Structures are given as C-alpha cells and as structure tokens.
Backbone as a ProteinNet text record, in pm:
[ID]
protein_1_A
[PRIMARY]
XXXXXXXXXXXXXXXXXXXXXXXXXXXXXXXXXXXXXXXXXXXXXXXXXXXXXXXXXXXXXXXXXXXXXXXXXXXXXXXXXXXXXXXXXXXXXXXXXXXXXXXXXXXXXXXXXXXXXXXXXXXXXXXXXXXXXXXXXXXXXXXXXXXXXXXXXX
[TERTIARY]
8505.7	8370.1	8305.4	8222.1	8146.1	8050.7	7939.9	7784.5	7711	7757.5	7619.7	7642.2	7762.8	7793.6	7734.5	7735.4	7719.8	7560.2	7501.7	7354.5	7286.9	7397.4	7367.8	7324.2	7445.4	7492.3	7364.1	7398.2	7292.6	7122.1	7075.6	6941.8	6961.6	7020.7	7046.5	7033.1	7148.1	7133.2	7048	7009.4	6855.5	6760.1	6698.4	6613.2	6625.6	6766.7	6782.7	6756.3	6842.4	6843.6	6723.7	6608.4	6476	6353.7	6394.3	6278.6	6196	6229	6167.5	6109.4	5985.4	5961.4	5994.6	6061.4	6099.5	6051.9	5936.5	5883	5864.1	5869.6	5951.8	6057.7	6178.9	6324.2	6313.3	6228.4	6228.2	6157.3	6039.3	6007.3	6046.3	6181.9	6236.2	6306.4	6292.1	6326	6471.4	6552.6	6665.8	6646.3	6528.1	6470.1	6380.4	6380.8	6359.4	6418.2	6584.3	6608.3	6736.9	6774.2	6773.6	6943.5	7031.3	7169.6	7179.6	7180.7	7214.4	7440	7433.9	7562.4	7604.9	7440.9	7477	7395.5	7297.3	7180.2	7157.2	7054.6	7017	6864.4	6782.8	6628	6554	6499.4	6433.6	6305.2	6262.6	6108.8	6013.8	5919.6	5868.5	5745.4	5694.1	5573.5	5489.2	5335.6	5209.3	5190.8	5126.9	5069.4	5019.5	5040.7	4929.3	5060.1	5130.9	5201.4	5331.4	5396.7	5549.5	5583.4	5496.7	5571	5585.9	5678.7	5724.6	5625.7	5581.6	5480	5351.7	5339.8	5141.8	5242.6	5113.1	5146.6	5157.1	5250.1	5310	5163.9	5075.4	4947.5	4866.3	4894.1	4850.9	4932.5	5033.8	5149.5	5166.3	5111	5112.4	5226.6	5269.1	5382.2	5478.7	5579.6	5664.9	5816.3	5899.1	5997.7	6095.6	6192.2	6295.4	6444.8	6490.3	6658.3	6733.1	6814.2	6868.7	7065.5	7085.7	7253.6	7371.6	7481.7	7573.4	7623.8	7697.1	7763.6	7946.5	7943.8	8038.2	8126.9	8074.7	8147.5	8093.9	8142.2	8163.6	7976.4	7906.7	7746.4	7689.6	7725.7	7615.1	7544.7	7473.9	7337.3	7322.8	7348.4	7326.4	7482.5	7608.8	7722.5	7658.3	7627.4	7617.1	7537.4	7435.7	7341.9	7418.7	7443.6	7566.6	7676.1	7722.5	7845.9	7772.6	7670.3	7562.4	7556.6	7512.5	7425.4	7576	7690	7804.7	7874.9	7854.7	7911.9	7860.8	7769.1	7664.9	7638.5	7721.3	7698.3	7591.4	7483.7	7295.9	7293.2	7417.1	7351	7328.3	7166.5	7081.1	7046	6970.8	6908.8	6784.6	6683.1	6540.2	6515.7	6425.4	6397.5	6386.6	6422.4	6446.4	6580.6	6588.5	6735.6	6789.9	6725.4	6785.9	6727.6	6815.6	6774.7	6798.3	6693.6	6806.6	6924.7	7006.6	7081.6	7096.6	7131.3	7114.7	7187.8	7183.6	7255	7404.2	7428.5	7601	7663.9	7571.8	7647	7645.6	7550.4	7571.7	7411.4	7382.7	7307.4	7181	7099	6976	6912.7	7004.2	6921.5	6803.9	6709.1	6562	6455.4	6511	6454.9	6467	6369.5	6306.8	6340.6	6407.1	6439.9	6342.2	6271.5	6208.2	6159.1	6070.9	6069.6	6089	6071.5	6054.3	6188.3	6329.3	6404.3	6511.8	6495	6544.5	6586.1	6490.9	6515.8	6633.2	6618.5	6704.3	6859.7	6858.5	6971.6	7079.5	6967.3	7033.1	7108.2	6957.7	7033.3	7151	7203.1	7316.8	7424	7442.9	7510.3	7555.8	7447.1	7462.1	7557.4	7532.7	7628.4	7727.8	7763.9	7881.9	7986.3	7909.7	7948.1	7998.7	7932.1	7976.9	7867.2	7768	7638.3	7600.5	7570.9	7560.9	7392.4	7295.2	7179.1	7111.3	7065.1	7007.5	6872.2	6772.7	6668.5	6524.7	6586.6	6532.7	6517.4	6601.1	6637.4	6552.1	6499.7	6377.4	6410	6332	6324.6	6301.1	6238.5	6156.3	6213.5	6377.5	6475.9	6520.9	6546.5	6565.7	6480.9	6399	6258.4	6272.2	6249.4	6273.8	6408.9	6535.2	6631.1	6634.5	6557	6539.4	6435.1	6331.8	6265.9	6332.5	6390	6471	6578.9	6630.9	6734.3	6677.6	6623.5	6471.1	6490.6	6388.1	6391.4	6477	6595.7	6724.6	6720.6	6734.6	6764.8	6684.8	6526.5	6390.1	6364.2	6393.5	6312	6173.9	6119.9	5970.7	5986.7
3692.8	3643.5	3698.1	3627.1	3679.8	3723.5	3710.5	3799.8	3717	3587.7	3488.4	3485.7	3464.1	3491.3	3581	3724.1	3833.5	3848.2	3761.2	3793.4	3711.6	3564.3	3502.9	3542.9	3593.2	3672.9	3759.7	3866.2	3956.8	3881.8	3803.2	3771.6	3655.1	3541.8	3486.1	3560.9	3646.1	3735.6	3842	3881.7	3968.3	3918.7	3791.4	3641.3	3629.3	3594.6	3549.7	3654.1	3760.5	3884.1	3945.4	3929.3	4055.9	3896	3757.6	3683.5	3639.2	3728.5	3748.3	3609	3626.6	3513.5	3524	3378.3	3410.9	3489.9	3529.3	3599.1	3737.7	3774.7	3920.9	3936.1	3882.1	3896.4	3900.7	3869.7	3811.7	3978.7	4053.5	4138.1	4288.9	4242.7	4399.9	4481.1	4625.6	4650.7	4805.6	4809.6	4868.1	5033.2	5064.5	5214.6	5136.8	5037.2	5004.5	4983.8	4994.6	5017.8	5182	5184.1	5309.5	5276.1	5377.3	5335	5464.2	5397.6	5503.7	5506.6	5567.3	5540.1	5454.5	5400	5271.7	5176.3	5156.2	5072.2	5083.4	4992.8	4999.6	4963.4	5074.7	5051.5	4985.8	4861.9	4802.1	4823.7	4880.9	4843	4749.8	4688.3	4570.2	4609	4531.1	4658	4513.4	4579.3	4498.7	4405	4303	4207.7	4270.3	4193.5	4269.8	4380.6	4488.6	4644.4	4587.5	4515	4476.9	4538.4	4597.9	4715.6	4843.3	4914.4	5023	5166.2	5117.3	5170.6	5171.3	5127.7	5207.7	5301.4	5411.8	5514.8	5434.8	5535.4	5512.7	5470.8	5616.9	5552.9	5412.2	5337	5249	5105.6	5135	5056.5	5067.1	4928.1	4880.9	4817.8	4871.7	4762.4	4763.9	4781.5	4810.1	4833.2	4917.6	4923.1	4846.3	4812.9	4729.5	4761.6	4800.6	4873.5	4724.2	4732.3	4629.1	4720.8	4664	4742.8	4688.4	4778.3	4758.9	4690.2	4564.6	4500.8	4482.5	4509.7	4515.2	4375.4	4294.7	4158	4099	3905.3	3897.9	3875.9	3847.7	3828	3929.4	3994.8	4164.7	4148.3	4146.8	4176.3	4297.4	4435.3	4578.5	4571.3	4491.2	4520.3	4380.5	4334.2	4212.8	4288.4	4342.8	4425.3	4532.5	4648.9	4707.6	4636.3	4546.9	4554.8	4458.3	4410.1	4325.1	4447.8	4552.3	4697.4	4809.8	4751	4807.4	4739	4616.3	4523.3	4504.1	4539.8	4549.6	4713.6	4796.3	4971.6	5005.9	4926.5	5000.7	5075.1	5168.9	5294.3	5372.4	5408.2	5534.6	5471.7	5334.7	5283.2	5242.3	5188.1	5143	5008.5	4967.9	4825.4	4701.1	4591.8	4488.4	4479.9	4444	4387.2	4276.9	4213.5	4034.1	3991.6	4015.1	3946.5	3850.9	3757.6	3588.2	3611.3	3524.8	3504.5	3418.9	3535.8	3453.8	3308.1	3249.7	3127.8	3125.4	3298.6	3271.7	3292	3333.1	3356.4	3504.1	3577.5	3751.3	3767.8	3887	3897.6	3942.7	3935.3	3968.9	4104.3	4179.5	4344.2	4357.1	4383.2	4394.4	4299.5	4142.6	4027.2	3936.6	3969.6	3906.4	3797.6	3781.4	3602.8	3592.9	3454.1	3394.9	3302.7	3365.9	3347.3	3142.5	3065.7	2925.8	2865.9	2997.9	2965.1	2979.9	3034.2	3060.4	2929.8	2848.8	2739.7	2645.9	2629	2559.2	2642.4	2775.3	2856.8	2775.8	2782.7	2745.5	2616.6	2509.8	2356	2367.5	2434.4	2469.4	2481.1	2606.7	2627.8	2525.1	2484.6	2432.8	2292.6	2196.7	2116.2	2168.5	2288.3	2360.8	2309.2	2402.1	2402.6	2283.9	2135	2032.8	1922.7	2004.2	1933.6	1831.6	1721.6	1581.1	1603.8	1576.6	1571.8	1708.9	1749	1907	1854.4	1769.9	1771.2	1854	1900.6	1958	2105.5	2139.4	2278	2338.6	2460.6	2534.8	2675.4	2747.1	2910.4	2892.5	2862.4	2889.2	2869.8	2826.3	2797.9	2929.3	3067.1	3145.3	3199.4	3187.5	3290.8	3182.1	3034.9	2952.5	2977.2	2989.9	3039.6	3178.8	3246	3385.4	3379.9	3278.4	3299.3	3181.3	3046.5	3007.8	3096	3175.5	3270.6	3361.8	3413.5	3529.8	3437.9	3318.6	3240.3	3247.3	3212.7	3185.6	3305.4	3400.2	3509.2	3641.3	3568.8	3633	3727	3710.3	3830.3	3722.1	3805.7	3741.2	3804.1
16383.5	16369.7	16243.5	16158.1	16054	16065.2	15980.4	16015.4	16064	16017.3	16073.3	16257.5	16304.4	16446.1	16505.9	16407.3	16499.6	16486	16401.3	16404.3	16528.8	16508.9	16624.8	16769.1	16772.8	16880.3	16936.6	16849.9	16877	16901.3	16797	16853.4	16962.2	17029.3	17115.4	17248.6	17240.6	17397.8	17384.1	17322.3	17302.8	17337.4	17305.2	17321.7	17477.4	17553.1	17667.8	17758.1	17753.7	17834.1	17835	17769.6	17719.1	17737	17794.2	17745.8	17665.1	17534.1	17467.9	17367	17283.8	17251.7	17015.9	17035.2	16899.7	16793.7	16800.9	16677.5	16723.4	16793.7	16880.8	16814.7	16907.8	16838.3	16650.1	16616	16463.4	16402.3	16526.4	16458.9	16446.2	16540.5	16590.5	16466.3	16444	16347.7	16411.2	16334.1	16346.6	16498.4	16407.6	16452.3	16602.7	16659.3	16787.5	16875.9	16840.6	16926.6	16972.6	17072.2	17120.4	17224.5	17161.5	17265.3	17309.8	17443.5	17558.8	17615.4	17683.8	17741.2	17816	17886.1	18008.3	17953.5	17854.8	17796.6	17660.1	17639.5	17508.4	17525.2	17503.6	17528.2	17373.4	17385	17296.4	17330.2	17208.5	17187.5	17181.4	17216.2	17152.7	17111.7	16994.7	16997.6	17052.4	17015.8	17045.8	16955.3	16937	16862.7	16718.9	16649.7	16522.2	16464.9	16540.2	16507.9	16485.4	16412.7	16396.2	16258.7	16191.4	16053.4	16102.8	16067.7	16106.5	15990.5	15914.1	15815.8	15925.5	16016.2	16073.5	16221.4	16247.3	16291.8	16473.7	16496.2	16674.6	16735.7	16747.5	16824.4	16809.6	16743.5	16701.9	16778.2	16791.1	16868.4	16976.6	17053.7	17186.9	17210.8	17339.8	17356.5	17500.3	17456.5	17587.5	17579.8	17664.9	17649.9	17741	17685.7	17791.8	17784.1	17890	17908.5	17921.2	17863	17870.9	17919.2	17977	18035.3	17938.8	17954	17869.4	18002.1	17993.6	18073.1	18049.5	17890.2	17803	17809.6	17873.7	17864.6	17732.1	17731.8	17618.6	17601.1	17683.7	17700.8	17732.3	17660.1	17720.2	17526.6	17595.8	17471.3	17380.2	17458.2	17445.5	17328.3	17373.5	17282.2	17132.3	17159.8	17090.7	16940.2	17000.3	16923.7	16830.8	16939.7	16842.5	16775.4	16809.7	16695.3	16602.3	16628.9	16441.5	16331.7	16454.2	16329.9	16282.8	16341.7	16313.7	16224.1	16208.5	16108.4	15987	16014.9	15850.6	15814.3	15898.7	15819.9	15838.2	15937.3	15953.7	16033.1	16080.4	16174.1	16080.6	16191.3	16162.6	16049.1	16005.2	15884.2	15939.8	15843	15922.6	15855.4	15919.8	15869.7	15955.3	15910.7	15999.5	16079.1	16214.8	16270.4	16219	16229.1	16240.1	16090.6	15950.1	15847.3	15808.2	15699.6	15706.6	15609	15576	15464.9	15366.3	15334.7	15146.1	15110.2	15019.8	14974.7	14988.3	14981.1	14934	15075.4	15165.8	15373.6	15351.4	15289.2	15303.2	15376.4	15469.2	15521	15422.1	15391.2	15286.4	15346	15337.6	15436.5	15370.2	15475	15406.9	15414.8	15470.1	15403.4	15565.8	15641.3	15790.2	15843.8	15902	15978.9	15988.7	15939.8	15997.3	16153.9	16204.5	16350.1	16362.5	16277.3	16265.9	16260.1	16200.5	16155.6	16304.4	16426.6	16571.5	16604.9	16618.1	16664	16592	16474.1	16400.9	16420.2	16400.8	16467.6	16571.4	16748.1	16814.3	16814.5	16807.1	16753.7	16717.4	16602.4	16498.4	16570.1	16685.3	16753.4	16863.4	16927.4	17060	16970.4	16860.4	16831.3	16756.6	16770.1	16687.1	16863.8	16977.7	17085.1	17177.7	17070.6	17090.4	17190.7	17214.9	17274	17188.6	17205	17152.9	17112.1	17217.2	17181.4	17214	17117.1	17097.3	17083.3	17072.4	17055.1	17165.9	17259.9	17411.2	17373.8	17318.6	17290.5	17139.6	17193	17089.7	17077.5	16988.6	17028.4	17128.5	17162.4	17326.1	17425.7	17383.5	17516.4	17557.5	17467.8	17519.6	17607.7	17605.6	17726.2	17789	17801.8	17921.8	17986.8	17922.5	18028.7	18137.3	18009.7	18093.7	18227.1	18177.7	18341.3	18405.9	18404.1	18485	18581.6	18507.4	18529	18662.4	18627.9	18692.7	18820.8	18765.7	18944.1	19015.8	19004.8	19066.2	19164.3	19050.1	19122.9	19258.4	19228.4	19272.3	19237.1	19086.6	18994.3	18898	18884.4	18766.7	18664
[MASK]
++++++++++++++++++++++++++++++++++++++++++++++++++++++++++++++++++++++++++++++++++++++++++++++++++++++++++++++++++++++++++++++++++++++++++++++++++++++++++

C-alpha cells in the first residue's frame, strides 16, 4: 500500500470508529493523539482551538479511546502505521496532510475538510460501487451512529 491508502485508511476508520465529523478528522494534529498498549486516545479539541500554537486551557474538548483491535479495520493500527510510514513519530503538526501534485504527502500542509468527501467517492468506485452520489464526509459519522443503533449504543 502507498501513502495515499494509508492516509485513507487512517482518516476513514478514525471518521467511522470516533463519528467524527469531517473537519475534526481534518483538524487532528500528530501530538493528539496518544498510544497506549490496548488503545489509542484521540483528542478532539473544541470549536474555534484546532492550532496547536494557543495554550491547553483554552482547549475544549474531549477525549476518545479508541481499542487496538489489530484486525485489518482497527483504526488505532490504521493510524499508527500512516505516522510510521511517513517517519512522524514524536513530530507535531497536522495528521492527515493533502498531497502534492507528484502523490507525496505535503507534511505540514492540512487536508482539506471539503476534500473527505471526494476521498471516499474515489474509493467506494475504486471498490467498484457504481453510483456513489449518496455517499459524503458525512457518511462516516452517519455509519458510526447507524452502527451505535444496531448495537444500543448512542
């Protein structure tokens, strides 16, 4: 797999597993998140606090454990092996950067939260889905609380 996969990867099941809403996933930065032995605790911050330049007290937000499941859909591995494939342990900044013209990751340089959606589309007819027009950022947090229901979690 290359980088664009593993970025995939990583913000897709991050997105699904955490609910999260595209410009979240878009604002998480390296130093948010946190590997444990059984998890990986993500930060999210508050509205408004997505630079890592204004001080902690200032940053509302919340934390979320997400489990190492170690299959091929575990989120917590998906994550690590993006920030292992690009050499960013123990680096700061953005997670999920876009890429450049030539297919190299632009370290430093923010996915655009507008740009999620077009992502999945991408995939889902890579995957061979005919009509993708249904499908948004917003399908990941809609699967995640579909998911939730099923199961009688909120």
């Amino acid at each position: 797999r290359g980088p664009l996969s593993h970025r995939c990867a990583a913000a897709f099941l991050l997105g699904f597993v955490g609910g999260l809403k595209r410009g979240a996933i878009c604002a998480l930065n390296i130093e948010d998140l946190t590997f444990t032995a059984d998890a990986m605790l993500v930060r999210i911050r508050g509205a408004g606090s997505h630079h890592a330049d204004q001080d902690d007290d200032q940053e509302v937000g919340r934390t979320l454990a997400i489990p190492f499941t170690r299959g091929p859909l575990c989120a917590a591995t998906a994550c690590q092996q993006w920030i292992m494939h690009n050499a960013m342990e123990g680096s700061t900044g953005c997670l999920l950067p876009r890429f450049s013209r030539s297919g190299e990751p632009a370290l430093g340089e923010r996915l655009d939260s507008a740009y999620v959606g077009i992502l999945i589309k991408r995939r889902l007819q890579d995957a061979g889905v005919l009509d993708v027009s249904s499908y948004s950022g917003e399908s990941l947090r809609r699967g995640h609380a579909l998911e939730s229901q099923g199961r009688g979690r909120s």
